[in-house]
Amino acid sequence: MKTPIAARALPMYGATFNIRPATLGLGAAFASQRTFATSVSRYNVNTNTSKNTGQERVGPGTEGLHMKDTAAPSSVPVKSPDRIVKGDWVLFHPVYTPDELRACQVLHRECKTMSDSVAYGFVKLARWAFDLVSGYKHKPLPPNASSMSIEQLRKEGCLMDDGQWLKRILFLESIAAVPGMVAATLRHLRSLRLMRRDSGWIHTLLEEAENERMHLMTFMTLKNPSILFRAMVLGAQGIFYNAFFFSYLISPQTCHRFVGHLEEEAVITYTRCIQEIEAGRIPEWTNRPAPEIAKDYWRLGPDAKILDVIYAVRSDESTHRFVNHSLANLKYGTDVNPFALQEPDMTTKGSTICFDRNQSVNYLEKSKKLIHDGAPAA
């Protein structure tokens, strides 16, 4: 018989490792630890150094001044008096090492139940609609592609230019931020209605919505959509929001499976984009610098390029793929979210499609042991 994931609050401990605060009663003990990456600095410190003066640049984050912009936390090793915290965000967000950025694989979870098949069928329908509206296409290259110019391949419909890629990405990201917010809203209302705790789901779902929104904000710095495009997004968002809202009321598990499969498609899209950039087939992006908002958000280096941003976005999508497929394996009404306290590293999330229910139980127990003992479980 499968072990139930017990819904209970955890006491507060003053540990100093990488976990999520304010989710299951941990509150202020970890209020300053914002990123959930396992192998990078926990504090978002401005390390952009000027080559001419040797001094680090000072200024607020791209989305505005943050309360931490005035001074670095006392627990951060300070090597320079000019080192400050810069551009932090309210919710947790992923920060990756170079190795983690390349750990993401294209994966697919096979359908095992009727609910899975329904979810995957709707994803294929949504993918067709997204491709149609955004003009996305990915035809195989002809045998003589090596002798053809990029302009010729684009004219033949085998390649997309940077504008077409941005149109696809902007439309996708404007819709992708909807499910997390809808699910978090309904979990929030359920908690209020039943007058009991949520078992850690709400924060993870809000983090997903925020993360997808930041993808949109990042790519909006590269292209300002037309009025017609904005109108299409408005219509699509209105339809999708309401459809997902009522579907989540009926079957949350099916909706999380739907999002898991949708993120599988997003990983495929961004993987293709990476391949095109690295092959020199989007020359407009070969040496284009990353937007400042992306450098702030993912803590990219001062010389980061658009390619680095695409790698980071793809890693985010693989995280959503892993988390939603895992949540779909749980009992919606009683099980604790296994990622409420911490998430696996990117190597795990990028190469594994999800946790089954027993694995979620074990992972939650390891997280609890990390809090109690201050050391990873054996």
Short mmCIF file of C-alpha atoms in Angstrom, two decimals:
data_model
loop_
_atom_site.label_atom_id
_atom_site.label_comp_id
_atom_site.label_asym_id
_atom_site.label_seq_id
_atom_site.Cartn_x
_atom_site.Cartn_y
_atom_site.Cartn_z
CA MET A 1 0.00 0.00 0.00
CA LYS A 2 1.32 3.44 -0.87
CA THR A 3 2.47 5.61 2.00
CA PRO A 4 0.31 8.73 2.46
CA ILE A 5 1.99 12.11 2.50
CA ALA A 6 0.89 13.43 5.87
CA ALA A 7 -0.30 17.04 5.92
CA ARG A 8 1.26 18.66 8.96
CA ALA A 9 3.12 21.84 9.77
CA LEU A 10 6.82 21.77 10.60
CA PRO A 11 8.40 23.70 13.49
CA MET A 12 10.72 26.65 12.94
CA TYR A 13 14.45 26.02 12.86
CA GLY A 14 17.34 28.40 12.41
CA ALA A 15 19.23 26.47 9.75
CA THR A 16 21.33 28.00 6.97
CA PHE A 17 20.77 25.74 4.00
CA ASN A 18 18.86 26.08 0.76
CA ILE A 19 15.16 25.68 1.53
CA ARG A 20 11.93 27.57 1.02
CA PRO A 21 10.70 29.94 3.75
CA ALA A 22 7.18 30.88 4.70
CA THR A 23 5.57 27.75 3.28
CA LEU A 24 4.87 25.27 6.08
CA GLY A 25 5.36 27.43 9.13
CA LEU A 26 9.04 28.23 8.59
CA GLY A 27 8.40 31.97 8.28
CA ALA A 28 11.10 34.46 9.07
CA ALA A 29 13.82 31.92 9.81
CA PHE A 30 14.68 31.89 6.11
CA ALA A 31 13.16 35.15 4.95
CA SER A 32 16.34 36.33 3.26
CA GLN A 33 17.03 33.17 1.22
CA ARG A 34 15.24 33.85 -2.04
CA THR A 35 16.67 31.69 -4.82
CA PHE A 36 16.23 27.91 -4.88
CA ALA A 37 19.30 26.92 -6.91
CA THR A 38 21.32 24.31 -5.06
CA SER A 39 24.77 25.03 -6.37
CA VAL A 40 25.01 28.80 -6.59
CA SER A 41 25.15 31.66 -4.12
CA ARG A 42 21.94 31.93 -2.15
CA TYR A 43 22.08 35.71 -2.08
CA ASN A 44 21.63 37.76 -5.20
CA VAL A 45 24.73 39.91 -5.12
CA ASN A 46 25.74 42.43 -7.75
CA THR A 47 29.03 41.19 -9.18
CA ASN A 48 29.05 43.26 -12.37
CA THR A 49 32.50 44.78 -12.31
CA SER A 50 33.68 47.60 -14.51
CA LYS A 51 36.80 46.68 -16.50
CA ASN A 52 38.00 50.29 -16.47
CA THR A 53 37.67 51.23 -12.81
CA GLY A 54 37.63 47.87 -11.06
CA GLN A 55 34.54 48.99 -9.15
CA GLU A 56 31.22 47.17 -9.16
CA ARG A 57 28.21 48.90 -10.67
CA VAL A 58 25.68 50.21 -8.19
CA GLY A 59 21.99 50.59 -8.86
CA PRO A 60 18.54 49.12 -8.33
CA GLY A 61 17.21 46.05 -10.11
CA THR A 62 15.54 46.41 -13.48
CA GLU A 63 12.04 46.19 -11.97
CA GLY A 64 12.82 48.95 -9.49
CA LEU A 65 14.41 49.57 -6.12
CA HIS A 66 14.40 46.64 -3.70
CA MET A 67 14.55 46.99 0.07
CA LYS A 68 17.86 45.10 0.07
CA ASP A 69 19.53 47.45 -2.43
CA THR A 70 21.04 49.57 0.34
CA ALA A 71 23.30 46.98 1.96
CA ALA A 72 24.41 43.38 1.72
CA PRO A 73 23.22 40.82 4.30
CA SER A 74 25.73 40.41 7.12
CA SER A 75 26.08 36.70 6.44
CA VAL A 76 27.27 37.22 2.84
CA PRO A 77 31.08 37.11 2.48
CA VAL A 78 31.97 40.65 1.42
CA LYS A 79 35.19 41.08 -0.59
CA SER A 80 34.57 44.69 -1.53
CA PRO A 81 32.81 47.59 0.22
CA ASP A 82 30.99 48.28 -3.06
CA ARG A 83 29.31 44.88 -3.14
CA ILE A 84 25.54 45.21 -2.80
CA VAL A 85 22.40 43.16 -3.26
CA LYS A 86 20.74 44.06 -6.54
CA GLY A 87 17.47 43.27 -8.28
CA ASP A 88 15.89 40.74 -5.92
CA TRP A 89 12.34 39.51 -6.48
CA VAL A 90 9.64 38.67 -3.98
CA LEU A 91 9.12 35.04 -4.95
CA PHE A 92 11.70 32.29 -5.36
CA HIS A 93 13.19 32.02 -8.79
CA PRO A 94 15.73 29.70 -10.38
CA VAL A 95 19.40 30.55 -10.73
CA TYR A 96 21.55 28.01 -12.58
CA THR A 97 25.19 27.11 -12.94
CA PRO A 98 26.57 26.63 -16.50
CA ASP A 99 26.46 22.85 -16.07
CA GLU A 100 22.86 22.96 -14.86
CA LEU A 101 21.83 25.05 -17.87
CA ARG A 102 22.94 22.22 -20.15
CA ALA A 103 21.44 19.41 -18.08
CA CYS A 104 17.96 19.80 -19.56
CA GLN A 105 16.76 17.01 -21.84
CA VAL A 106 13.74 16.67 -24.11
CA LEU A 107 11.49 14.19 -22.30
CA HIS A 108 7.94 12.89 -22.63
CA ARG A 109 5.76 11.11 -20.09
CA GLU A 110 3.68 8.35 -21.63
CA CYS A 111 -0.04 8.42 -20.91
CA LYS A 112 -1.11 5.78 -18.38
CA THR A 113 -4.73 6.66 -17.62
CA MET A 114 -7.73 8.09 -19.42
CA SER A 115 -7.12 11.38 -17.58
CA ASP A 116 -3.56 11.44 -18.95
CA SER A 117 -4.82 10.86 -22.49
CA VAL A 118 -7.37 13.66 -22.17
CA ALA A 119 -4.70 16.06 -20.90
CA TYR A 120 -2.25 15.15 -23.67
CA GLY A 121 -4.97 15.44 -26.32
CA PHE A 122 -5.78 18.98 -25.22
CA VAL A 123 -2.05 19.84 -25.26
CA LYS A 124 -1.74 18.69 -28.88
CA LEU A 125 -4.81 20.80 -29.72
CA ALA A 126 -3.34 23.81 -27.89
CA ARG A 127 0.01 23.30 -29.64
CA TRP A 128 -1.71 23.32 -33.02
CA ALA A 129 -3.59 26.51 -32.13
CA PHE A 130 -0.43 28.22 -30.80
CA ASP A 131 1.49 27.28 -33.94
CA LEU A 132 -1.28 28.63 -36.15
CA VAL A 133 -1.69 31.94 -34.32
CA SER A 134 2.02 32.61 -33.80
CA GLY A 135 3.09 31.44 -37.26
CA TYR A 136 5.51 28.92 -35.79
CA LYS A 137 6.92 26.29 -38.14
CA HIS A 138 9.85 23.93 -38.05
CA LYS A 139 10.22 22.18 -41.37
CA PRO A 140 13.14 19.78 -41.86
CA LEU A 141 16.07 21.24 -43.76
CA PRO A 142 16.41 20.13 -47.39
CA PRO A 143 19.33 17.87 -48.40
CA ASN A 144 21.12 20.79 -50.06
CA ALA A 145 20.71 23.11 -47.07
CA SER A 146 24.48 23.52 -46.68
CA SER A 147 24.66 25.19 -50.07
CA MET A 148 21.74 27.53 -49.41
CA SER A 149 21.92 30.89 -47.67
CA ILE A 150 19.94 31.68 -44.54
CA GLU A 151 17.76 34.05 -46.56
CA GLN A 152 16.94 31.28 -49.04
CA LEU A 153 16.10 28.82 -46.25
CA ARG A 154 13.84 31.41 -44.64
CA LYS A 155 12.11 32.10 -47.93
CA GLU A 156 11.49 28.36 -48.34
CA GLY A 157 9.90 28.28 -44.87
CA CYS A 158 12.61 26.08 -43.38
CA LEU A 159 13.91 28.68 -40.93
CA MET A 160 12.34 31.47 -38.90
CA ASP A 161 13.92 34.88 -38.39
CA ASP A 162 14.30 36.56 -35.00
CA GLY A 163 10.99 38.39 -35.34
CA GLN A 164 9.09 35.16 -35.96
CA TRP A 165 10.79 33.48 -33.01
CA LEU A 166 9.87 36.39 -30.75
CA LYS A 167 6.27 36.32 -31.93
CA ARG A 168 6.08 32.64 -31.01
CA ILE A 169 7.78 33.10 -27.64
CA LEU A 170 5.75 36.14 -26.61
CA PHE A 171 2.47 34.42 -27.42
CA LEU A 172 3.52 31.26 -25.60
CA GLU A 173 4.69 33.06 -22.45
CA SER A 174 1.62 35.29 -22.27
CA ILE A 175 -0.47 32.11 -21.93
CA ALA A 176 1.97 29.98 -19.92
CA ALA A 177 1.69 32.19 -16.83
CA VAL A 178 -2.06 31.52 -16.53
CA PRO A 179 -2.23 27.95 -15.09
CA GLY A 180 -0.06 28.62 -12.04
CA MET A 181 -2.07 31.69 -11.06
CA VAL A 182 -5.43 29.96 -11.61
CA ALA A 183 -4.39 26.89 -9.60
CA ALA A 184 -2.94 29.03 -6.80
CA THR A 185 -6.14 31.10 -6.66
CA LEU A 186 -8.35 28.04 -6.38
CA ARG A 187 -6.07 26.45 -3.75
CA HIS A 188 -6.13 29.74 -1.85
CA LEU A 189 -9.93 29.94 -1.93
CA ARG A 190 -10.17 26.28 -0.92
CA SER A 191 -7.96 26.92 2.09
CA LEU A 192 -10.14 29.88 3.13
CA ARG A 193 -13.35 27.97 2.54
CA LEU A 194 -12.29 24.90 4.49
CA MET A 195 -10.40 26.99 7.07
CA ARG A 196 -7.32 24.80 7.02
CA ARG A 197 -3.78 24.95 5.72
CA ASP A 198 -2.90 24.33 2.11
CA SER A 199 -0.05 21.80 2.53
CA GLY A 200 2.42 23.96 0.63
CA TRP A 201 0.89 24.04 -2.85
CA ILE A 202 0.02 27.73 -3.16
CA HIS A 203 3.57 29.12 -3.01
CA THR A 204 4.93 26.72 -5.62
CA LEU A 205 2.08 27.56 -8.00
CA LEU A 206 2.55 31.30 -7.50
CA GLU A 207 6.27 30.92 -8.14
CA GLU A 208 5.48 29.20 -11.43
CA ALA A 209 3.16 32.04 -12.50
CA GLU A 210 5.74 34.68 -11.52
CA ASN A 211 8.52 32.84 -13.31
CA GLU A 212 6.53 32.60 -16.55
CA ARG A 213 5.62 36.29 -16.28
CA MET A 214 9.30 37.17 -16.01
CA HIS A 215 9.92 35.25 -19.24
CA LEU A 216 7.42 37.54 -20.94
CA MET A 217 8.91 40.68 -19.37
CA THR A 218 12.36 39.60 -20.58
CA PHE A 219 11.38 39.04 -24.21
CA MET A 220 9.25 42.18 -24.26
CA THR A 221 12.51 44.12 -24.10
CA LEU A 222 13.37 42.69 -27.53
CA LYS A 223 10.09 43.33 -29.33
CA ASN A 224 7.07 45.56 -28.81
CA PRO A 225 4.06 43.60 -30.15
CA SER A 226 1.56 45.21 -32.47
CA ILE A 227 -2.00 46.11 -31.50
CA LEU A 228 -3.30 43.13 -33.50
CA PHE A 229 -0.95 40.75 -31.69
CA ARG A 230 -1.99 42.16 -28.31
CA ALA A 231 -5.64 41.69 -29.27
CA MET A 232 -5.00 38.05 -30.12
CA VAL A 233 -3.25 37.55 -26.79
CA LEU A 234 -6.18 39.18 -24.98
CA GLY A 235 -8.68 36.87 -26.65
CA ALA A 236 -6.57 33.75 -26.14
CA GLN A 237 -5.95 34.59 -22.49
CA GLY A 238 -9.63 35.17 -21.83
CA ILE A 239 -10.60 31.83 -23.34
CA PHE A 240 -7.75 29.87 -21.77
CA TYR A 241 -8.13 31.37 -18.28
CA ASN A 242 -11.79 30.48 -18.01
CA ALA A 243 -11.36 27.05 -19.59
CA PHE A 244 -8.53 26.19 -17.20
CA PHE A 245 -10.45 27.62 -14.22
CA PHE A 246 -13.49 25.39 -14.73
CA SER A 247 -11.34 22.40 -15.69
CA TYR A 248 -9.36 22.75 -12.46
CA LEU A 249 -12.59 22.69 -10.47
CA ILE A 250 -13.45 19.36 -12.09
CA SER A 251 -10.06 17.61 -12.10
CA PRO A 252 -6.92 19.28 -10.71
CA GLN A 253 -4.81 16.21 -11.50
CA THR A 254 -5.76 16.36 -15.18
CA CYS A 255 -4.92 20.07 -15.26
CA HIS A 256 -1.48 19.55 -13.72
CA ARG A 257 -0.85 16.75 -16.22
CA PHE A 258 -1.92 19.12 -18.99
CA VAL A 259 0.60 21.71 -17.80
CA GLY A 260 3.30 19.04 -17.55
CA HIS A 261 2.75 18.05 -21.18
CA LEU A 262 2.52 21.71 -22.21
CA GLU A 263 5.94 22.33 -20.65
CA GLU A 264 7.29 19.33 -22.57
CA GLU A 265 6.37 21.21 -25.74
CA ALA A 266 7.98 24.39 -24.41
CA VAL A 267 11.23 22.53 -23.77
CA ILE A 268 11.13 21.24 -27.36
CA THR A 269 10.58 24.76 -28.71
CA TYR A 270 13.43 26.32 -26.72
CA THR A 271 15.76 23.41 -27.51
CA ARG A 272 15.16 24.03 -31.20
CA CYS A 273 15.79 27.72 -30.70
CA ILE A 274 19.10 26.96 -28.96
CA GLN A 275 20.13 24.65 -31.79
CA GLU A 276 19.30 27.31 -34.37
CA ILE A 277 21.32 29.98 -32.57
CA GLU A 278 24.33 27.70 -32.05
CA ALA A 279 24.21 26.67 -35.71
CA GLY A 280 24.28 30.34 -36.75
CA ARG A 281 20.79 30.23 -38.29
CA ILE A 282 19.54 33.22 -36.26
CA PRO A 283 22.46 35.60 -36.91
CA GLU A 284 20.53 38.51 -35.37
CA TRP A 285 20.95 36.82 -31.98
CA THR A 286 24.48 35.44 -32.31
CA ASN A 287 26.17 38.26 -30.41
CA ARG A 288 23.18 40.18 -29.09
CA PRO A 289 23.62 41.01 -25.37
CA ALA A 290 21.14 39.66 -22.84
CA PRO A 291 18.64 42.26 -21.56
CA GLU A 292 19.46 43.75 -18.18
CA ILE A 293 16.29 42.32 -16.69
CA ALA A 294 17.53 38.82 -17.60
CA LYS A 295 20.96 39.46 -16.09
CA ASP A 296 19.30 40.58 -12.88
CA TYR A 297 16.75 37.78 -12.73
CA TRP A 298 18.95 34.79 -13.55
CA ARG A 299 22.16 36.36 -12.18
CA LEU A 300 23.85 36.12 -15.58
CA GLY A 301 27.30 37.52 -16.16
CA PRO A 302 27.87 41.00 -17.58
CA ASP A 303 28.79 39.52 -20.98
CA ALA A 304 25.75 37.23 -21.20
CA LYS A 305 24.09 36.82 -24.59
CA ILE A 306 20.58 35.99 -25.74
CA LEU A 307 21.68 32.36 -26.00
CA ASP A 308 22.33 32.30 -22.24
CA VAL A 309 18.83 33.66 -21.65
CA ILE A 310 17.26 30.95 -23.82
CA TYR A 311 19.19 28.29 -21.90
CA ALA A 312 17.87 29.69 -18.60
CA VAL A 313 14.28 29.87 -19.87
CA ARG A 314 14.48 26.28 -21.10
CA SER A 315 15.69 25.18 -17.68
CA ASP A 316 12.75 26.98 -16.09
CA GLU A 317 10.35 25.16 -18.39
CA SER A 318 11.87 21.81 -17.48
CA THR A 319 11.33 22.70 -13.81
CA HIS A 320 7.64 23.37 -14.48
CA ARG A 321 7.45 20.12 -16.46
CA PHE A 322 8.90 18.14 -13.56
CA VAL A 323 6.86 19.86 -10.84
CA ASN A 324 3.48 19.64 -12.58
CA HIS A 325 3.86 16.01 -13.61
CA SER A 326 4.85 15.24 -10.01
CA LEU A 327 1.89 17.15 -8.56
CA ALA A 328 -0.43 15.28 -10.93
CA ASN A 329 0.69 12.03 -9.26
CA LEU A 330 -0.44 13.21 -5.81
CA LYS A 331 -3.81 13.23 -4.08
CA TYR A 332 -4.99 16.79 -4.48
CA GLY A 333 -6.98 17.02 -1.26
CA THR A 334 -4.59 15.47 1.26
CA ASP A 335 -1.00 15.21 0.03
CA VAL A 336 1.70 17.71 0.95
CA ASN A 337 3.53 19.40 -1.90
CA PRO A 338 6.98 17.71 -1.80
CA PHE A 339 8.62 20.85 -3.25
CA ALA A 340 7.33 23.22 -0.57
CA LEU A 341 10.65 23.23 1.30
CA GLN A 342 13.16 22.63 -1.48
CA GLU A 343 13.40 21.36 -5.03
CA PRO A 344 15.79 18.85 -6.61
CA ASP A 345 18.79 20.22 -8.45
CA MET A 346 18.58 20.97 -12.15
CA THR A 347 20.36 17.74 -13.08
CA THR A 348 17.47 15.78 -11.59
CA LYS A 349 14.71 18.00 -12.97
CA GLY A 350 16.30 18.16 -16.40
CA SER A 351 16.80 14.41 -16.82
CA THR A 352 13.79 13.00 -14.92
CA ILE A 353 10.23 13.56 -16.05
CA CYS A 354 8.73 13.53 -12.53
CA PHE A 355 8.52 11.91 -9.10
CA ASP A 356 5.91 9.25 -8.56
CA ARG A 357 3.94 9.40 -5.31
CA ASN A 358 6.34 7.20 -3.33
CA GLN A 359 9.32 9.24 -4.50
CA SER A 360 7.51 12.40 -3.41
CA VAL A 361 7.03 10.89 0.05
CA ASN A 362 10.72 10.05 0.30
CA TYR A 363 11.80 13.46 -0.95
CA LEU A 364 9.57 15.22 1.58
CA GLU A 365 11.07 13.12 4.38
CA LYS A 366 14.59 14.06 3.27
CA SER A 367 13.60 17.73 3.27
CA LYS A 368 12.24 17.44 6.81
CA LYS A 369 15.42 15.72 7.94
CA LEU A 370 17.45 18.53 6.38
CA ILE A 371 15.53 21.01 8.52
CA HIS A 372 15.70 19.00 11.74
CA ASP A 373 19.31 17.83 11.54
CA GLY A 374 20.92 20.54 9.42
CA ALA A 375 22.38 17.90 7.09
CA PRO A 376 21.12 15.95 4.06
CA ALA A 377 19.50 12.61 4.73
CA ALA A 378 21.65 9.57 3.96
#
